GROMACS .gro file of C-alpha atoms in nm:
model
  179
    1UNK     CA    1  -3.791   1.052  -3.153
    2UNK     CA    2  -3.527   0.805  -3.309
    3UNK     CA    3  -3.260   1.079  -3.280
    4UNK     CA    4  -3.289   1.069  -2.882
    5UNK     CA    5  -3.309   0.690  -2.945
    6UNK     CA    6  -2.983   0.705  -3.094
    7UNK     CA    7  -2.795   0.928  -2.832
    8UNK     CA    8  -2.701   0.654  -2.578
    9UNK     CA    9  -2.565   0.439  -2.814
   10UNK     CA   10  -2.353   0.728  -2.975
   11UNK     CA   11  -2.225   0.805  -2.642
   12UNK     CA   12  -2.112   0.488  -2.543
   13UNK     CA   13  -1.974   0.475  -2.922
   14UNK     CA   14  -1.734   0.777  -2.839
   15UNK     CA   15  -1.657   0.662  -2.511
   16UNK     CA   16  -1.554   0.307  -2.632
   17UNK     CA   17  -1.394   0.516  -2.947
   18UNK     CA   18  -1.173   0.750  -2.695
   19UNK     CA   19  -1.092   0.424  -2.438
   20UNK     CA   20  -0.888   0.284  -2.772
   21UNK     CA   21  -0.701   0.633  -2.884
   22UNK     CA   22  -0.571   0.681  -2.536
   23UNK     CA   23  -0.476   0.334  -2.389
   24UNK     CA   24  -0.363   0.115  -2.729
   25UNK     CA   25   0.039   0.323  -2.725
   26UNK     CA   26   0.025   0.176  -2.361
   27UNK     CA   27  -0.052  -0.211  -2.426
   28UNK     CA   28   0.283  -0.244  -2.577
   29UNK     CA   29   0.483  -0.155  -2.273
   30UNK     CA   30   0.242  -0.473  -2.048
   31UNK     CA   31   0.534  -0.655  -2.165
   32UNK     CA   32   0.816  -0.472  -1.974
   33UNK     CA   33   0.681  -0.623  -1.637
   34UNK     CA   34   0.615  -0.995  -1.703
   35UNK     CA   35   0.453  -1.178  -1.426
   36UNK     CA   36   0.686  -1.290  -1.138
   37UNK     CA   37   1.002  -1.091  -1.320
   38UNK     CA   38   1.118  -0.857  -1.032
   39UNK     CA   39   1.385  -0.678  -1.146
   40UNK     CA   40   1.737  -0.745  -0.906
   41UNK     CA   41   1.744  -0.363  -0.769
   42UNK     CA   42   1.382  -0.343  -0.666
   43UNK     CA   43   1.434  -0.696  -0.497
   44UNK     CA   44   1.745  -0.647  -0.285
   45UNK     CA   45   1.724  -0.270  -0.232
   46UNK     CA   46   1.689  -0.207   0.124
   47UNK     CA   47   1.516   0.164   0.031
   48UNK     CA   48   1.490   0.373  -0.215
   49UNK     CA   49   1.660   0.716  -0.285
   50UNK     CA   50   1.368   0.885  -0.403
   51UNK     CA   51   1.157   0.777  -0.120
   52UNK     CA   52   1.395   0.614   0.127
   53UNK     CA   53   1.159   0.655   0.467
   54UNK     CA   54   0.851   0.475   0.319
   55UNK     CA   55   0.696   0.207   0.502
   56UNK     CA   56   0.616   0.014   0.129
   57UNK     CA   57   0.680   0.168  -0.239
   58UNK     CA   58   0.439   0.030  -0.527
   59UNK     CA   59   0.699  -0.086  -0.718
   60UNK     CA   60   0.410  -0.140  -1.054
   61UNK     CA   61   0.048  -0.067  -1.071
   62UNK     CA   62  -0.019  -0.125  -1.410
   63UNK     CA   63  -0.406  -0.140  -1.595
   64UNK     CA   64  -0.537  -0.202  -1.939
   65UNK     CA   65  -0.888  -0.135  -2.022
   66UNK     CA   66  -1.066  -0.342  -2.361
   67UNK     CA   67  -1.398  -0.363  -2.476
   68UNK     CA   68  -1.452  -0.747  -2.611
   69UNK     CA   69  -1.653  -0.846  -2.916
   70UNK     CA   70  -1.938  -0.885  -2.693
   71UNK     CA   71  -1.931  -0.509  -2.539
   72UNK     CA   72  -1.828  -0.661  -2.228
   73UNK     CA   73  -1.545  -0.403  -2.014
   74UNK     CA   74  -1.264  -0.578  -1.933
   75UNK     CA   75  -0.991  -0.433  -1.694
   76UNK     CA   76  -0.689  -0.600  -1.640
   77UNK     CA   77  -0.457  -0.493  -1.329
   78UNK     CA   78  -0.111  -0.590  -1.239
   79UNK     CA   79   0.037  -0.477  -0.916
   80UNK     CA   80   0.375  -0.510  -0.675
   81UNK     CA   81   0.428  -0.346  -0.364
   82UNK     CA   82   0.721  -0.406  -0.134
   83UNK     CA   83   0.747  -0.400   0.187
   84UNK     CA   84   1.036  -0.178   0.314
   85UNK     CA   85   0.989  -0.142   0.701
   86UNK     CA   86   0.780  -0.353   1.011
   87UNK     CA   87   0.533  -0.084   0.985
   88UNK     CA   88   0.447  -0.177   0.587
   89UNK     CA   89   0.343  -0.520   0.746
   90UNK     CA   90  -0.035  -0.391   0.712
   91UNK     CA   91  -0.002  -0.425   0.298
   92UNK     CA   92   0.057  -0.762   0.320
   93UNK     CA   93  -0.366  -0.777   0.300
   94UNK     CA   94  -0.488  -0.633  -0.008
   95UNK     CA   95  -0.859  -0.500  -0.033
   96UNK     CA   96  -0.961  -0.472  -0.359
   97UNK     CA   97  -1.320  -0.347  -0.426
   98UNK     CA   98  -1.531  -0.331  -0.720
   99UNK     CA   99  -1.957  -0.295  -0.832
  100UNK     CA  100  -2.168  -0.619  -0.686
  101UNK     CA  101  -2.276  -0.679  -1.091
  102UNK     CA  102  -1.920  -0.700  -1.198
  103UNK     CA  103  -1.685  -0.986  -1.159
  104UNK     CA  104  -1.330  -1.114  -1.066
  105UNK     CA  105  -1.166  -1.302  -1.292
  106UNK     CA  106  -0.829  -1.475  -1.368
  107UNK     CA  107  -0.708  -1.371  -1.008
  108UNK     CA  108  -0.373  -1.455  -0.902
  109UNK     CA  109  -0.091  -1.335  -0.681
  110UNK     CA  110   0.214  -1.439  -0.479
  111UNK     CA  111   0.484  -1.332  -0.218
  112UNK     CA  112   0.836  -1.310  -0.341
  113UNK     CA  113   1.102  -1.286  -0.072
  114UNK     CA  114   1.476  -1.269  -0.130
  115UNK     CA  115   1.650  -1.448  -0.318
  116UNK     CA  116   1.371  -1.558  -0.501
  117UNK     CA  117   1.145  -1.764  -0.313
  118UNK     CA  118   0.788  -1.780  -0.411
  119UNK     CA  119   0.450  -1.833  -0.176
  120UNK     CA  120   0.180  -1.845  -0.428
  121UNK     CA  121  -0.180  -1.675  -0.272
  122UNK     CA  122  -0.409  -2.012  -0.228
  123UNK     CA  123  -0.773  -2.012  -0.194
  124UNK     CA  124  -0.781  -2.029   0.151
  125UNK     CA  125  -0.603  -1.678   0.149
  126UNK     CA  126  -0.887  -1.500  -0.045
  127UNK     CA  127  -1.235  -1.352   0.061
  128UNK     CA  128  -1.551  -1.196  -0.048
  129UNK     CA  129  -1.678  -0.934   0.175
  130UNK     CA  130  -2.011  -0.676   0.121
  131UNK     CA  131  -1.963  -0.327   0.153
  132UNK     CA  132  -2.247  -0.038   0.033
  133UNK     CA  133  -2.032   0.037  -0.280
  134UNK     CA  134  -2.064  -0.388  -0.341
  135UNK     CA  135  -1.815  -0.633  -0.300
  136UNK     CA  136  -1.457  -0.631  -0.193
  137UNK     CA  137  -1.186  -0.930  -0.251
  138UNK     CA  138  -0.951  -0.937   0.040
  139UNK     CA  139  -0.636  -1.104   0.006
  140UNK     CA  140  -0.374  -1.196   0.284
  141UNK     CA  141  -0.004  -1.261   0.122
  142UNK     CA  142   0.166  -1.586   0.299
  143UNK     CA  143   0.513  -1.530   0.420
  144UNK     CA  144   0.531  -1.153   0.390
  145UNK     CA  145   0.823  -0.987   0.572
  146UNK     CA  146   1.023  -0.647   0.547
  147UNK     CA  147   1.195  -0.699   0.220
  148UNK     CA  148   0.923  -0.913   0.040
  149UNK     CA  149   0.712  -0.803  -0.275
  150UNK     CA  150   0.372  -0.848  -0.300
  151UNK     CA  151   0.239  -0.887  -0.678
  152UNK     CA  152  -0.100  -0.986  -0.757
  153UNK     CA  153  -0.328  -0.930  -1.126
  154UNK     CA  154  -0.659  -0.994  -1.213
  155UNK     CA  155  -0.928  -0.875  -1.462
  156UNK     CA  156  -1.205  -0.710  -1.352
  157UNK     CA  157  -1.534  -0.787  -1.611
  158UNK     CA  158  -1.819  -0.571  -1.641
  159UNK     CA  159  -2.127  -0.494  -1.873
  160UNK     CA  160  -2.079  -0.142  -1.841
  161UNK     CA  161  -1.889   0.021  -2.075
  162UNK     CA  162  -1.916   0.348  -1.981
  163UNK     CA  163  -1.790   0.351  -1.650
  164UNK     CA  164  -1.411   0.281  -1.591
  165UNK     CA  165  -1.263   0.163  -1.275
  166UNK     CA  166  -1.155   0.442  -1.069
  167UNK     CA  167  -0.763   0.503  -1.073
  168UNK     CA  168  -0.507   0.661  -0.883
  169UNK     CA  169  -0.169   0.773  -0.973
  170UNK     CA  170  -0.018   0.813  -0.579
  171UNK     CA  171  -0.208   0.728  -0.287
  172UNK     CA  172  -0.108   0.624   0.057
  173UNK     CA  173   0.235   0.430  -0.064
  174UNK     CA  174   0.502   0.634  -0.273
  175UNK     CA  175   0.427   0.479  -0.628
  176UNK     CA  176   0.745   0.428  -0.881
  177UNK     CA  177   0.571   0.366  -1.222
  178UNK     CA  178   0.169   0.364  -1.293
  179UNK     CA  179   0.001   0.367  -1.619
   0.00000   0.00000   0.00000
């Protein structure tokens, strides 16, 4: 009957309708954490007080979520971790999986080590790999040390509006601010 013709479409309606009511108060604050802008505290501190035996703190792990004009998902992720100890060494390579049909785009990332100094993540650092769940981008940061933050973004495309990346709040690293 057109009326179960109709249901799909409604639902991904709602779901794009809800995706805009709950994330659009977020965009604004995107700007807060400009790319490469590490605030002076998070970059010198040698721990911090709210988690001061972690092997690495995500210091950001921001993500936006828009539907373009041509129904296309795009999610946009922006990430820093820090390294605080010799056994946070292991963060310095980033998996980062996502569906076989989707793809990676506008990918970039760097190693910032006190004072200052920036490696920027070149080709020759990146991946593809094949897993069951599809494809994985695996990243290994040049020059990381104890003391260095890792940041990296990228925007995740896909043709499915109805499914969102899968997000976590706190995982194995103590995280300061996601949203």
């Amino acid at each position: 009957t057109p009326r179960e013709k109709r249901r799909p479409l409604l639902k991904r309606l709602l779901t794009l309708a809800s995706l805009i009511l709950l994330l659009a108060p977020l965009t604004a604050r995107a700007e807060e954490w400009r790319w490469g802008e590490i605030v002076r505290e998070e970059l010198f501190s040698p721990y911090f007080a709210e988690t001061p035996d972690a092997d690495a703190v995500v210091l950001l792990d921001h993500g936006i979520a828009r539907v373009d004009d041509k129904m296309h998902l795009k999610f946009h992720r922006h990430v820093r971790t820090k390294i605080m100890t010799d056994k946070g060494m292991d963060r310095a390579v980033v998996r980062i999986p996502y569906p076989a049909e989707d793809e990676i785009k506008n990918f970039r990332a760097h190693t910032i080590v006190p004072p200052g100094n920036e490696l920027k993540v070149e080709k020759q650092h990146i991946r593809e790999e094949t897993d069951p769940a599809g494809k994985v981008m695996v990243v290994t940061f040049p020059g990381a040390q104890m003391g260095a933050v890792l940041e990296w973004e990228y925007e995740l495309r896909s043709d499915r509006i109805d499914v969102l990346p899968e997000w976590s709040f706190q995982g194995r690293d103590p995280v300061r601010v996601s949203f």
